[in-house]
CSV table of C-alpha atoms in Angstrom, one decimal:
chain,number,residue,atom,x,y,z
P,1,MET,CA,-23.6,-61.4,40.3
P,2,ARG,CA,-22.9,-65.1,40.9
P,3,ASN,CA,-19.6,-64.9,39.0
P,4,ALA,CA,-18.6,-61.9,41.0
P,5,LEU,CA,-19.3,-63.7,44.3
P,6,ARG,CA,-17.3,-66.7,43.2
P,7,ALA,CA,-14.4,-64.5,42.1
P,8,ALA,CA,-14.5,-62.7,45.5
P,9,VAL,CA,-14.4,-66.1,47.3
P,10,GLY,CA,-11.4,-67.1,45.1
P,11,VAL,CA,-9.5,-63.9,45.8
P,12,PHE,CA,-10.2,-64.1,49.5
P,13,ALA,CA,-9.0,-67.7,49.5
P,14,ALA,CA,-5.8,-66.7,47.7
P,15,LEU,CA,-5.1,-63.9,50.2
P,16,VAL,CA,-5.7,-66.2,53.1
P,17,VAL,CA,-3.1,-68.7,51.6
P,18,LEU,CA,-0.6,-65.9,51.1
P,19,GLY,CA,-1.2,-64.6,54.6
P,20,VAL,CA,-0.5,-67.9,56.1
P,21,ALA,CA,2.6,-68.4,54.0
P,22,PHE,CA,4.0,-64.9,54.5
P,23,PRO,CA,2.5,-63.7,57.8
P,24,ASN,CA,5.2,-61.1,58.5
P,25,SER,CA,5.3,-59.5,55.0
P,26,LEU,CA,1.8,-59.6,53.5
P,27,PHE,CA,0.0,-57.0,55.5
P,28,GLY,CA,2.7,-54.4,55.1
P,29,LEU,CA,2.9,-54.9,51.4
P,30,VAL,CA,-0.9,-54.8,50.9
P,31,THR,CA,-1.1,-51.5,52.7
P,32,ASP,CA,2.0,-49.9,51.1
P,33,THR,CA,1.3,-47.2,48.6
P,34,GLY,CA,4.3,-48.3,46.5
P,35,THR,CA,2.7,-51.7,46.0
P,36,ALA,CA,-0.6,-50.2,45.0
P,37,GLU,CA,1.1,-47.7,42.6
P,38,ALA,CA,3.1,-50.5,41.0
P,39,ALA,CA,-0.1,-52.6,40.6
P,40,LEU,CA,-1.9,-49.8,38.7
P,41,ARG,CA,1.0,-49.3,36.4
P,42,LEU,CA,1.3,-53.0,35.8
P,43,ALA,CA,-2.4,-53.2,35.0
P,44,VAL,CA,-2.3,-50.5,32.2
P,45,PRO,CA,-0.9,-52.6,29.3
P,46,ILE,CA,-2.9,-55.7,30.2
P,47,THR,CA,-6.2,-53.7,30.6
P,48,LEU,CA,-5.8,-51.8,27.3
P,49,ALA,CA,-4.8,-54.9,25.4
P,50,ALA,CA,-7.8,-56.7,26.9
P,51,LEU,CA,-10.2,-54.0,25.9
P,52,GLY,CA,-8.9,-54.3,22.3
P,53,GLY,CA,-9.4,-58.0,22.5
P,54,ILE,CA,-13.0,-57.5,23.6
P,55,PHE,CA,-13.8,-55.4,20.5
P,56,ALA,CA,-12.2,-57.9,18.1
P,57,GLU,CA,-13.6,-61.0,19.6
P,58,LYS,CA,-17.1,-59.6,20.1
P,59,SER,CA,-17.1,-58.8,16.4
P,60,GLY,CA,-16.2,-62.4,15.5
P,61,VAL,CA,-12.4,-62.1,15.1
P,62,ILE,CA,-10.4,-63.9,17.7
P,63,ASN,CA,-7.2,-61.8,18.1
P,64,ILE,CA,-4.7,-63.9,20.1
P,65,GLY,CA,-1.9,-61.7,18.6
P,66,LEU,CA,-2.3,-59.1,21.3
P,67,GLU,CA,1.1,-60.1,22.7
P,68,GLY,CA,2.6,-59.2,19.3
P,69,LEU,CA,0.8,-55.9,19.2
P,70,LEU,CA,2.1,-55.0,22.6
P,71,ILE,CA,5.7,-55.9,21.6
P,72,VAL,CA,5.6,-53.9,18.4
P,73,SER,CA,4.1,-50.8,20.0
P,74,ALA,CA,6.5,-51.0,23.0
P,75,PHE,CA,9.5,-51.2,20.7
P,76,ALA,CA,8.3,-48.7,18.1
P,77,GLY,CA,7.6,-46.1,20.9
P,78,VAL,CA,11.1,-46.5,22.4
P,79,ALA,CA,12.8,-46.5,19.0
P,80,ALA,CA,11.1,-43.3,18.0
P,81,ALA,CA,11.9,-41.7,21.4
P,82,LYS,CA,15.6,-42.7,21.1
P,83,LEU,CA,15.8,-41.4,17.5
P,84,LEU,CA,14.0,-38.1,18.2
P,85,GLY,CA,16.1,-37.5,21.3
P,86,THR,CA,15.1,-36.6,24.9
P,87,GLY,CA,13.7,-33.2,25.6
P,88,THR,CA,13.1,-32.3,22.0
P,89,SER,CA,9.8,-31.6,20.3
P,90,VAL,CA,8.2,-31.9,16.9
P,91,GLY,CA,6.5,-28.6,16.4
P,92,PRO,CA,4.4,-28.0,19.6
P,93,ILE,CA,4.4,-31.7,20.5
P,94,PRO,CA,7.1,-33.1,22.9
P,95,SER,CA,9.1,-35.8,21.3
P,96,ILE,CA,8.0,-38.5,23.8
P,97,TRP,CA,4.4,-38.0,22.8
P,98,VAL,CA,5.3,-38.2,19.2
P,99,ALA,CA,7.1,-41.5,20.0
P,100,PHE,CA,4.0,-42.6,21.9
P,101,LEU,CA,1.9,-42.0,18.7
P,102,VAL,CA,4.4,-43.9,16.6
P,103,GLY,CA,4.0,-46.9,18.9
P,104,VAL,CA,0.2,-46.8,18.5
P,105,LEU,CA,0.5,-46.4,14.8
P,106,ALA,CA,2.9,-49.4,14.5
P,107,SER,CA,0.4,-51.6,16.4
P,108,THR,CA,-2.5,-50.3,14.3
P,109,LEU,CA,-0.8,-51.1,11.1
P,110,LEU,CA,0.1,-54.7,12.3
P,111,ALA,CA,-3.6,-55.1,13.3
P,112,LEU,CA,-4.7,-53.9,9.9
P,113,LEU,CA,-2.5,-56.6,8.3
P,114,PHE,CA,-3.9,-59.2,10.6
P,115,ALA,CA,-7.5,-58.1,9.7
P,116,ILE,CA,-6.8,-58.3,6.0
P,117,VAL,CA,-5.4,-61.8,6.3
P,118,CYS,CA,-8.3,-63.0,8.4
P,119,ILE,CA,-11.2,-61.1,6.8
P,120,GLU,CA,-10.2,-60.7,3.2
P,121,PHE,CA,-8.3,-63.9,2.7
P,122,GLU,CA,-10.2,-65.9,5.4
P,123,ALA,CA,-7.1,-67.3,7.1
P,124,ASP,CA,-7.4,-69.3,10.3
P,125,GLN,CA,-7.6,-66.6,13.0
P,126,ILE,CA,-5.7,-68.6,15.6
P,127,ILE,CA,-2.8,-69.3,13.3
P,128,ALA,CA,-2.7,-65.7,12.0
P,129,GLY,CA,-2.7,-64.4,15.6
P,130,LEU,CA,0.2,-66.7,16.5
P,131,ALA,CA,2.0,-65.4,13.4
P,132,VAL,CA,1.5,-61.8,14.6
P,133,TRP,CA,3.1,-62.7,17.9
P,134,LEU,CA,6.0,-64.6,16.4
P,135,VAL,CA,6.7,-61.9,13.8
P,136,ALA,CA,6.8,-59.3,16.5
P,137,LEU,CA,8.9,-61.5,18.7
P,138,GLY,CA,11.5,-61.7,16.0
P,139,ILE,CA,11.4,-58.3,14.3
P,140,ALA,CA,11.6,-56.1,17.4
P,141,PRO,CA,15.0,-57.5,18.7
P,142,PHE,CA,16.4,-57.7,15.2
P,143,THR,CA,15.5,-54.0,14.5
P,144,SER,CA,16.8,-53.0,17.9
P,145,VAL,CA,20.2,-54.5,17.2
P,146,VAL,CA,20.3,-53.0,13.6
P,147,LEU,CA,19.3,-49.5,14.8
P,148,PHE,CA,21.0,-49.3,18.2
P,149,GLY,CA,23.5,-52.2,18.4
P,150,THR,CA,21.8,-53.6,21.4
P,151,LYS,CA,18.5,-55.3,22.5
P,152,ASN,CA,18.2,-53.1,25.5
P,153,VAL,CA,17.3,-49.4,24.8
P,154,GLN,CA,16.8,-46.8,27.6
P,155,VAL,CA,14.7,-43.7,27.2
P,156,SER,CA,12.9,-41.2,29.5
P,157,THR,CA,9.4,-41.8,30.7
P,158,LEU,CA,6.1,-39.9,30.7
P,159,ALA,CA,5.6,-37.7,33.7
P,160,ASP,CA,3.4,-38.2,36.8
P,161,VAL,CA,0.4,-35.9,37.1
P,162,SER,CA,-1.0,-34.8,40.4
P,163,ILE,CA,-4.7,-33.7,40.6
P,164,PRO,CA,-5.0,-30.6,42.9
P,165,VAL,CA,-6.9,-31.2,46.2
P,166,LEU,CA,-7.6,-34.9,45.4
P,167,SER,CA,-3.9,-35.7,45.5
P,168,THR,CA,-3.9,-34.7,49.2
P,169,ILE,CA,-6.4,-37.5,50.2
P,170,PRO,CA,-4.6,-40.0,52.4
P,171,TYR,CA,-3.5,-43.1,50.6
P,172,LEU,CA,-5.8,-42.7,47.6
P,173,GLY,CA,-4.2,-39.3,46.8
P,174,ASP,CA,-0.7,-40.9,46.4
P,175,VAL,CA,-2.0,-44.0,44.6
P,176,VAL,CA,-4.7,-42.7,42.3
P,177,PHE,CA,-4.6,-39.0,42.1
P,178,SER,CA,-0.8,-38.5,41.9
P,179,ALA,CA,-0.1,-41.1,39.3
P,180,ASN,CA,1.6,-41.5,35.9
P,181,VAL,CA,-0.5,-40.2,33.0
P,182,ILE,CA,-0.8,-43.8,31.7
P,183,VAL,CA,-2.9,-44.7,34.7
P,184,TYR,CA,-5.4,-42.0,33.8
P,185,MET,CA,-5.5,-43.3,30.3
P,186,MET,CA,-6.6,-46.6,31.6
P,187,PHE,CA,-9.3,-45.1,33.8
P,188,VAL,CA,-10.7,-43.1,30.9
P,189,ALA,CA,-10.5,-46.0,28.4
P,190,VAL,CA,-12.4,-48.6,30.5
P,191,PRO,CA,-15.7,-46.6,30.9
P,192,ALA,CA,-15.4,-45.2,27.4
P,193,CYS,CA,-15.2,-48.7,25.9
P,194,TRP,CA,-18.0,-49.9,28.1
P,195,TYR,CA,-20.2,-47.0,26.9
P,196,VAL,CA,-19.3,-47.7,23.2
P,197,LEU,CA,-20.1,-51.4,23.5
P,198,ASN,CA,-23.3,-51.0,25.5
P,199,ARG,CA,-24.8,-47.7,24.6
P,200,THR,CA,-24.0,-47.0,21.0
P,201,GLN,CA,-25.2,-48.2,17.6
P,202,PHE,CA,-21.7,-49.3,16.8
P,203,GLY,CA,-21.6,-51.4,19.9
P,204,ARG,CA,-24.8,-53.2,18.8
P,205,TRP,CA,-23.3,-53.8,15.4
P,206,VAL,CA,-20.2,-55.3,17.0
P,207,GLU,CA,-22.3,-57.7,19.1
P,208,ALA,CA,-24.4,-58.7,16.1
P,209,SER,CA,-21.3,-59.3,14.0
P,210,GLY,CA,-20.1,-61.8,16.6
P,211,GLU,CA,-23.4,-63.4,17.4
P,212,ASN,CA,-25.5,-63.3,14.3
P,213,PRO,CA,-23.6,-61.8,11.3
P,214,SER,CA,-26.3,-62.8,8.8
P,215,ALA,CA,-28.9,-60.7,10.6
P,216,LEU,CA,-26.5,-57.7,10.6
P,217,ASP,CA,-26.0,-58.2,6.9
P,218,THR,CA,-29.7,-58.4,6.3
P,219,ALA,CA,-30.1,-55.1,8.1
P,220,GLY,CA,-27.8,-53.5,5.5
P,221,VAL,CA,-24.7,-53.2,7.6
P,222,SER,CA,-21.4,-54.6,6.2
P,223,VAL,CA,-20.1,-57.3,8.5
P,224,ASP,CA,-16.6,-57.0,7.1
P,225,ARG,CA,-16.5,-53.3,7.8
P,226,VAL,CA,-17.6,-53.8,11.4
P,227,ARG,CA,-15.0,-56.5,11.8
P,228,TYR,CA,-12.3,-54.4,10.2
P,229,ALA,CA,-13.2,-51.4,12.5
P,230,SER,CA,-13.2,-53.7,15.6
P,231,VAL,CA,-9.8,-55.2,14.8
P,232,LEU,CA,-8.3,-51.8,14.1
P,233,ILE,CA,-9.7,-50.6,17.5
P,234,SER,CA,-8.0,-53.5,19.1
P,235,GLY,CA,-4.7,-52.4,17.4
P,236,VAL,CA,-5.1,-48.9,18.7
P,237,LEU,CA,-5.9,-49.9,22.3
P,238,ALA,CA,-3.1,-52.5,22.4
P,239,GLY,CA,-0.8,-49.9,20.9
P,240,ILE,CA,-1.6,-47.5,23.7
P,241,GLY,CA,-1.0,-50.3,26.1
P,242,GLY,CA,2.4,-51.3,24.6
P,243,ALA,CA,3.6,-47.7,24.4
P,244,ALA,CA,2.4,-47.0,27.9
P,245,LEU,CA,4.4,-50.0,29.1
P,246,SER,CA,7.7,-48.9,27.5
P,247,LEU,CA,7.4,-45.1,27.7
P,248,GLY,CA,5.2,-44.7,30.8
P,249,HIS,CA,6.2,-47.5,33.1
P,250,VAL,CA,9.6,-49.0,32.3
P,251,GLY,CA,11.4,-46.3,30.3
P,252,ALA,CA,13.1,-48.9,28.1
P,253,PHE,CA,12.6,-51.7,25.7
P,254,THR,CA,14.2,-55.1,26.6
P,255,ALA,CA,14.2,-57.6,23.8
P,256,GLY,CA,15.8,-60.6,25.5
P,257,GLY,CA,13.8,-63.8,25.7
P,258,ALA,CA,10.1,-63.2,25.7
P,259,THR,CA,10.9,-59.4,25.7
P,260,MET,CA,9.7,-57.0,28.4
P,261,VAL,CA,6.1,-57.7,27.5
P,262,ASN,CA,6.6,-61.2,28.9
P,263,GLY,CA,3.1,-62.7,28.3
P,264,LYS,CA,1.0,-59.7,29.2
P,265,GLY,CA,-0.9,-60.1,25.9
P,266,PHE,CA,-1.9,-63.6,26.8
P,267,ILE,CA,-2.9,-62.5,30.3
P,268,ALA,CA,-5.1,-59.9,28.7
P,269,ILE,CA,-7.0,-62.6,26.9
P,270,ALA,CA,-7.5,-64.4,30.3
P,271,THR,CA,-8.7,-61.2,31.9
P,272,TYR,CA,-11.4,-60.4,29.3
P,273,LEU,CA,-12.7,-63.9,29.4
P,274,PHE,CA,-12.7,-63.7,33.2
P,275,GLY,CA,-14.7,-60.4,32.9
P,276,ASN,CA,-17.1,-62.0,30.4
P,277,TYR,CA,-16.3,-59.4,27.7
P,278,ASN,CA,-17.3,-56.6,30.1
P,279,PRO,CA,-14.7,-53.8,30.3
P,280,LEU,CA,-15.5,-53.2,34.0
P,281,GLY,CA,-15.1,-56.9,34.9
P,282,THR,CA,-12.0,-57.0,32.8
P,283,LEU,CA,-10.5,-54.1,34.8
P,284,VAL,CA,-11.3,-56.0,38.1
P,285,ALA,CA,-9.6,-59.2,36.7
P,286,THR,CA,-6.5,-57.2,35.6
P,287,LEU,CA,-6.2,-55.5,39.0
P,288,LEU,CA,-6.3,-58.9,40.6
P,289,PHE,CA,-3.4,-60.1,38.5
P,290,SER,CA,-1.4,-56.9,38.6
P,291,GLY,CA,-1.9,-56.6,42.4
P,292,LEU,CA,-0.7,-60.1,43.0
P,293,ASP,CA,2.2,-59.5,40.6
P,294,SER,CA,3.1,-56.4,42.6
P,295,LEU,CA,2.9,-58.4,45.8
P,296,GLN,CA,5.2,-61.1,44.5
P,297,ILE,CA,7.8,-58.5,43.5
P,298,GLY,CA,7.5,-57.0,47.0
P,299,LEU,CA,7.9,-60.5,48.6
P,300,GLN,CA,11.1,-61.1,46.6
P,301,GLN,CA,12.5,-57.7,47.7
P,302,ALA,CA,11.7,-58.6,51.3
P,303,GLY,CA,14.1,-61.4,51.0
P,304,ILE,CA,11.9,-64.3,51.9
P,305,ALA,CA,13.5,-67.7,52.2
P,306,ILE,CA,11.7,-69.2,49.2
P,307,PRO,CA,13.0,-69.6,45.6
P,308,SER,CA,12.1,-66.6,43.6
P,309,GLU,CA,10.9,-68.8,40.7
P,310,LEU,CA,8.2,-70.2,43.1
P,311,VAL,CA,7.1,-66.7,44.3
P,312,GLN,CA,6.8,-65.5,40.6
P,313,THR,CA,4.1,-68.1,40.0
P,314,ILE,CA,1.8,-66.6,42.6
P,315,PRO,CA,-0.2,-64.3,40.3
P,316,TYR,CA,-0.6,-67.0,37.6
P,317,VAL,CA,-1.7,-69.8,40.0
P,318,THR,CA,-4.1,-67.5,41.7
P,319,VAL,CA,-5.7,-66.4,38.4
P,320,ILE,CA,-6.2,-70.1,37.5
P,321,VAL,CA,-7.8,-70.7,41.0
P,322,VAL,CA,-10.1,-67.8,40.6
P,323,LEU,CA,-11.1,-68.8,37.1
P,324,VAL,CA,-12.2,-72.2,38.6
P,325,PHE,CA,-14.5,-70.4,41.0
P,326,VAL,CA,-15.9,-68.1,38.3
P,327,GLY,CA,-16.7,-70.9,35.9
P,328,ARG,CA,-17.2,-70.8,32.1
P,329,THR,CA,-17.5,-67.8,29.9
P,330,ARG,CA,-19.7,-67.9,26.8
P,331,ILE,CA,-17.8,-66.7,23.7
P,332,PRO,CA,-19.7,-65.0,20.9
P,333,SER,CA,-21.4,-67.6,18.7
P,334,ALA,CA,-19.7,-66.6,15.4
P,335,ALA,CA,-16.2,-66.0,16.9
P,336,GLY,CA,-13.6,-67.4,14.7
P,337,GLU,CA,-16.0,-68.0,11.8
P,338,HIS,CA,-15.7,-66.4,8.4
P,339,TYR,CA,-18.7,-64.7,6.9
P,340,ASP,CA,-19.4,-64.1,3.2
P,341,SER,CA,-22.2,-61.6,2.5
P,342,GLY,CA,-25.2,-63.3,0.9
P,343,GLU,CA,-23.9,-66.9,1.6
P,344,ASP,CA,-27.2,-67.9,3.1
P,345,SER,CA,-29.0,-67.2,-0.2
P,346,ARG,CA,-26.8,-69.5,-2.3
């Protein structure tokens, strides 16, 4: 409760500063449905990657390769959609959904490789995570050029879905109940992950694996298996987030520079730390960032007389300010540490 209050104070302070700086633009942007819709779409890949990061880190494996998982899944989804063709189907499944699954599979396989390196071969988790990011950062543009002759590949996007009756509610109907399907995925994933982590046996195993792996081992549960499962879950969730970004939000993969992912995996790490490994708190933190990101885009489009580079820093600076108000987050006791079954008895 104290952290939530501090966060609220930080958010309020940030909005006051923005209101003073942009008095003629801020109110209209905040109340505009387009800004809110954009904020929700921007939140999807960050939220899903953050949920995956929670599973991995709570089990004791620090996965800072979330950025790489987002890149790989975003590219694999677009590549598959381009190769399969728009408007086609594979059996009864539309090609765009097959492409979406390909993106998730690519991320999951990369997460499996990361898990093997960290758990089986006991590599440094931070270095291995950075390797995942750097490999994805290089292989996606290279493969894009080899397959399509360009680093920018355009495809169609997943459709919006309107919920009868609820979509007619003023403001909320347009923002929440007449949204892209990826937004509904996010709203399903957050409570589902909260339930798994807090109300299931597997959730208790994940927490024990990260806090006291020897106790979990003594209880007859394989620490390695729990960690493998958790890292694979992080791969699946990040894969959904990456495919949602390219196939649900942008309709393209852009591989120039930092790629279209552009740091969202690292922001995801900040949001789950902000949310103290709670999926609900993580969603709030992500909506804070994506909302401010949507606002800064609107401010640029409004033609304010301030350099665009300065406006683009608004969401990042605000998140830092809010983190100062929130204070420290306690990471799992065994996060980043290797565990060998029976090592305490030797």
